[in-house]
Amino acid sequence: MRDGRVTLFILVAGAGYQNLVLCLLQHGANVDQIGVKGMTPLMVAAQGGYPDVVELLLHNDHGVDIQIKSHDGITPLLHAIQANHSDIIDLLLQSGEDIECLGVGGVTPLMHAVWMGSVKACERLIDLGADANAKDSNGRRPLWWALENRNEKIASMLLESAGGRR
């Protein structure tokens, strides 16, 4: 399908219809099909919070690209972070997604979670070893992002995780 279209595969993945996703995969659907805004079935399932569909897409024989980015430079992991789905964050990281992958502006997944104000995602990423002292392309660390958003809980979490270094 052409870019910019809402396809059946993207619709069923984004609605969490695991059996229909499986059926489409068995009939040769392109697992990395690109739709509106460069979104793939994996991205819409991650964003929608459908771990069973995400797992099916990750563990099929068609080799889904977990590092693919939508038109706005966002990976499936960042979509899961935006939607605050820590179970899907785990699945993507267990499948080889880089916990320090850089998005637009050199932003790491942890920085993205901090910016989104997602305490749950921040906790999970820190628990999994995300670097709380990483710098973006402007030299800002996750703590800067937390303070910019006036998020005291996340700032405290980052200070504790980073050992108090600034």
mmCIF file of C-alpha atoms in Angstrom:
data_model
loop_
_atom_site.group_PDB
_atom_site.id
_atom_site.type_symbol
_atom_site.label_atom_id
_atom_site.label_comp_id
_atom_site.label_asym_id
_atom_site.label_seq_id
_atom_site.Cartn_x
_atom_site.Cartn_y
_atom_site.Cartn_z
ATOM 1 C CA MET A 1 0.000 0.000 0.000
ATOM 2 C CA ARG A 2 1.037 3.539 -0.585
ATOM 3 C CA ASP A 3 2.228 5.792 2.216
ATOM 4 C CA GLY A 4 -0.493 7.849 3.827
ATOM 5 C CA ARG A 5 -3.235 5.276 3.580
ATOM 6 C CA VAL A 6 -5.078 3.606 6.384
ATOM 7 C CA THR A 7 -4.704 -0.076 5.574
ATOM 8 C CA LEU A 8 -6.556 -3.086 6.923
ATOM 9 C CA PHE A 9 -3.387 -4.371 8.602
ATOM 10 C CA ILE A 10 -2.770 -1.082 10.395
ATOM 11 C CA LEU A 11 -6.433 -0.840 11.420
ATOM 12 C CA VAL A 12 -6.565 -4.311 12.979
ATOM 13 C CA ALA A 13 -3.174 -3.935 14.700
ATOM 14 C CA GLY A 14 -4.220 -0.563 16.112
ATOM 15 C CA ALA A 15 -7.478 -2.033 17.395
ATOM 16 C CA GLY A 16 -5.753 -4.967 19.087
ATOM 17 C CA TYR A 17 -7.327 -7.720 16.977
ATOM 18 C CA GLN A 18 -4.688 -10.393 17.514
ATOM 19 C CA ASN A 19 -6.467 -13.123 15.508
ATOM 20 C CA LEU A 20 -6.904 -10.859 12.488
ATOM 21 C CA VAL A 21 -3.259 -9.751 12.685
ATOM 22 C CA LEU A 22 -2.230 -13.423 12.717
ATOM 23 C CA CYS A 23 -4.475 -14.154 9.741
ATOM 24 C CA LEU A 24 -3.012 -11.256 7.753
ATOM 25 C CA LEU A 25 0.538 -12.360 8.597
ATOM 26 C CA GLN A 26 -0.264 -15.913 7.491
ATOM 27 C CA HIS A 27 -1.486 -14.515 4.172
ATOM 28 C CA GLY A 28 1.682 -12.519 3.532
ATOM 29 C CA ALA A 29 0.846 -9.034 4.796
ATOM 30 C CA ASN A 30 3.853 -6.719 4.923
ATOM 31 C CA VAL A 31 4.740 -6.496 8.616
ATOM 32 C CA ASP A 32 6.432 -3.111 8.075
ATOM 33 C CA GLN A 33 3.593 -1.653 6.009
ATOM 34 C CA ILE A 34 3.610 2.139 6.240
ATOM 35 C CA GLY A 35 0.409 4.093 6.652
ATOM 36 C CA VAL A 36 -0.651 7.545 7.754
ATOM 37 C CA LYS A 37 2.225 9.622 9.186
ATOM 38 C CA GLY A 38 4.633 6.768 8.510
ATOM 39 C CA MET A 39 3.033 4.568 11.148
ATOM 40 C CA THR A 40 3.503 0.787 10.985
ATOM 41 C CA PRO A 41 1.367 -1.979 12.506
ATOM 42 C CA LEU A 42 3.920 -2.340 15.328
ATOM 43 C CA MET A 43 3.753 1.379 16.096
ATOM 44 C CA VAL A 44 -0.035 1.512 16.276
ATOM 45 C CA ALA A 45 -0.190 -1.632 18.423
ATOM 46 C CA ALA A 46 2.482 -0.226 20.771
ATOM 47 C CA GLN A 47 0.693 3.108 20.981
ATOM 48 C CA GLY A 48 -2.677 1.435 21.505
ATOM 49 C CA GLY A 49 -1.427 -0.737 24.349
ATOM 50 C CA TYR A 50 -1.893 -4.176 22.814
ATOM 51 C CA PRO A 51 0.946 -6.363 24.150
ATOM 52 C CA ASP A 52 -0.416 -9.555 22.537
ATOM 53 C CA VAL A 53 -0.398 -7.925 19.101
ATOM 54 C CA VAL A 54 3.036 -6.385 19.715
ATOM 55 C CA GLU A 55 4.402 -9.785 20.744
ATOM 56 C CA LEU A 56 2.870 -11.436 17.676
ATOM 57 C CA LEU A 57 4.419 -8.830 15.382
ATOM 58 C CA LEU A 58 7.801 -9.119 17.104
ATOM 59 C CA HIS A 59 7.916 -12.911 16.992
ATOM 60 C CA ASN A 60 6.639 -13.716 13.529
ATOM 61 C CA ASP A 61 8.770 -15.107 10.709
ATOM 62 C CA HIS A 62 8.620 -11.892 8.673
ATOM 63 C CA GLY A 63 11.309 -9.923 10.555
ATOM 64 C CA VAL A 64 9.627 -6.738 11.769
ATOM 65 C CA ASP A 65 11.899 -3.669 11.888
ATOM 66 C CA ILE A 66 11.766 -2.480 15.519
ATOM 67 C CA GLN A 67 14.021 0.493 14.792
ATOM 68 C CA ILE A 68 11.846 1.949 12.020
ATOM 69 C CA LYS A 69 10.758 5.558 12.559
ATOM 70 C CA SER A 70 7.510 7.284 11.675
ATOM 71 C CA HIS A 71 7.551 10.560 9.728
ATOM 72 C CA ASP A 72 8.073 12.483 12.965
ATOM 73 C CA GLY A 73 11.123 10.369 13.883
ATOM 74 C CA ILE A 74 9.436 8.237 16.532
ATOM 75 C CA THR A 75 10.195 4.523 16.959
ATOM 76 C CA PRO A 76 7.754 1.903 18.279
ATOM 77 C CA LEU A 77 9.501 2.207 21.669
ATOM 78 C CA LEU A 78 8.843 5.946 21.807
ATOM 79 C CA HIS A 79 5.201 5.349 20.863
ATOM 80 C CA ALA A 80 4.907 2.915 23.803
ATOM 81 C CA ILE A 81 6.544 5.503 26.073
ATOM 82 C CA GLN A 82 4.183 8.258 24.908
ATOM 83 C CA ALA A 83 1.227 6.051 25.743
ATOM 84 C CA ASN A 84 2.780 4.919 29.048
ATOM 85 C CA HIS A 85 2.694 1.179 28.301
ATOM 86 C CA SER A 86 5.531 -0.312 30.384
ATOM 87 C CA ASP A 87 4.636 -3.894 29.403
ATOM 88 C CA ILE A 88 5.179 -2.995 25.752
ATOM 89 C CA ILE A 89 8.370 -1.102 26.607
ATOM 90 C CA ASP A 90 9.628 -4.376 28.120
ATOM 91 C CA LEU A 91 8.648 -6.404 25.042
ATOM 92 C CA LEU A 92 10.398 -4.023 22.653
ATOM 93 C CA LEU A 93 13.579 -3.865 24.723
ATOM 94 C CA GLN A 94 13.631 -7.668 25.115
ATOM 95 C CA SER A 95 13.374 -7.913 21.323
ATOM 96 C CA GLY A 96 16.486 -5.847 20.749
ATOM 97 C CA GLU A 97 15.353 -2.219 20.721
ATOM 98 C CA ASP A 98 18.188 -0.037 21.998
ATOM 99 C CA ILE A 99 17.398 1.555 25.371
ATOM 100 C CA GLU A 100 19.654 4.465 24.353
ATOM 101 C CA CYS A 101 18.422 4.860 20.750
ATOM 102 C CA LEU A 102 18.459 8.485 19.721
ATOM 103 C CA GLY A 103 15.431 10.259 18.372
ATOM 104 C CA VAL A 104 15.088 13.735 16.927
ATOM 105 C CA GLY A 105 17.515 16.134 18.636
ATOM 106 C CA GLY A 106 19.521 13.306 20.171
ATOM 107 C CA VAL A 107 16.744 12.564 22.647
ATOM 108 C CA THR A 108 16.912 9.158 24.368
ATOM 109 C CA PRO A 109 13.858 7.102 25.334
ATOM 110 C CA LEU A 110 14.353 8.171 28.970
ATOM 111 C CA MET A 111 14.389 11.849 27.972
ATOM 112 C CA HIS A 112 11.242 11.243 25.957
ATOM 113 C CA ALA A 113 9.538 9.625 28.962
ATOM 114 C CA VAL A 114 10.644 12.513 31.195
ATOM 115 C CA TRP A 115 9.302 15.071 28.705
ATOM 116 C CA MET A 116 5.988 13.189 28.525
ATOM 117 C CA GLY A 117 5.810 13.200 32.333
ATOM 118 C CA SER A 118 5.446 9.429 32.392
ATOM 119 C CA VAL A 119 6.574 8.377 35.861
ATOM 120 C CA LYS A 120 5.827 4.715 35.159
ATOM 121 C CA ALA A 121 7.858 4.673 31.927
ATOM 122 C CA CYS A 122 10.731 6.568 33.590
ATOM 123 C CA GLU A 123 10.828 4.057 36.444
ATOM 124 C CA ARG A 124 10.826 1.136 34.036
ATOM 125 C CA LEU A 125 13.545 2.575 31.792
ATOM 126 C CA ILE A 126 15.750 3.413 34.781
ATOM 127 C CA ASP A 127 15.199 -0.086 36.199
ATOM 128 C CA LEU A 128 16.285 -1.524 32.846
ATOM 129 C CA GLY A 129 19.495 0.529 32.857
ATOM 130 C CA ALA A 130 18.740 3.701 30.902
ATOM 131 C CA ASP A 131 21.465 6.313 31.338
ATOM 132 C CA ALA A 132 20.046 9.088 33.533
ATOM 133 C CA ASN A 133 23.106 11.219 32.709
ATOM 134 C CA ALA A 134 22.912 11.013 28.911
ATOM 135 C CA LYS A 135 22.952 14.315 27.015
ATOM 136 C CA ASP A 136 20.832 15.321 24.037
ATOM 137 C CA SER A 137 22.297 17.211 21.060
ATOM 138 C CA ASN A 138 22.005 20.472 23.040
ATOM 139 C CA GLY A 139 23.817 19.075 26.079
ATOM 140 C CA ARG A 140 20.677 18.701 28.192
ATOM 141 C CA ARG A 141 20.271 15.728 30.510
ATOM 142 C CA PRO A 142 17.003 14.053 31.563
ATOM 143 C CA LEU A 143 17.083 16.098 34.782
ATOM 144 C CA TRP A 144 16.914 19.309 32.731
ATOM 145 C CA TRP A 145 13.807 17.971 30.982
ATOM 146 C CA ALA A 146 12.188 17.117 34.344
ATOM 147 C CA LEU A 147 12.944 20.551 35.781
ATOM 148 C CA GLU A 148 11.727 22.268 32.612
ATOM 149 C CA ASN A 149 8.409 20.446 33.094
ATOM 150 C CA ARG A 150 8.410 21.130 36.846
ATOM 151 C CA ASN A 151 8.083 17.434 37.543
ATOM 152 C CA GLU A 152 9.508 17.043 41.031
ATOM 153 C CA LYS A 153 8.789 13.314 41.290
ATOM 154 C CA ILE A 154 10.707 12.480 38.123
ATOM 155 C CA ALA A 155 13.504 14.920 39.021
ATOM 156 C CA SER A 156 13.950 13.181 42.384
ATOM 157 C CA MET A 157 13.938 9.785 40.700
ATOM 158 C CA LEU A 158 16.607 10.920 38.232
ATOM 159 C CA LEU A 159 18.811 12.413 40.928
ATOM 160 C CA GLU A 160 18.631 9.191 42.893
ATOM 161 C CA SER A 161 19.343 7.091 39.799
ATOM 162 C CA ALA A 162 22.218 9.257 38.612
ATOM 163 C CA GLY A 163 23.858 9.232 42.017
ATOM 164 C CA GLY A 164 23.284 12.944 42.450
ATOM 165 C CA ARG A 165 25.607 13.892 39.540
ATOM 166 C CA ARG A 166 24.618 16.904 37.464
#
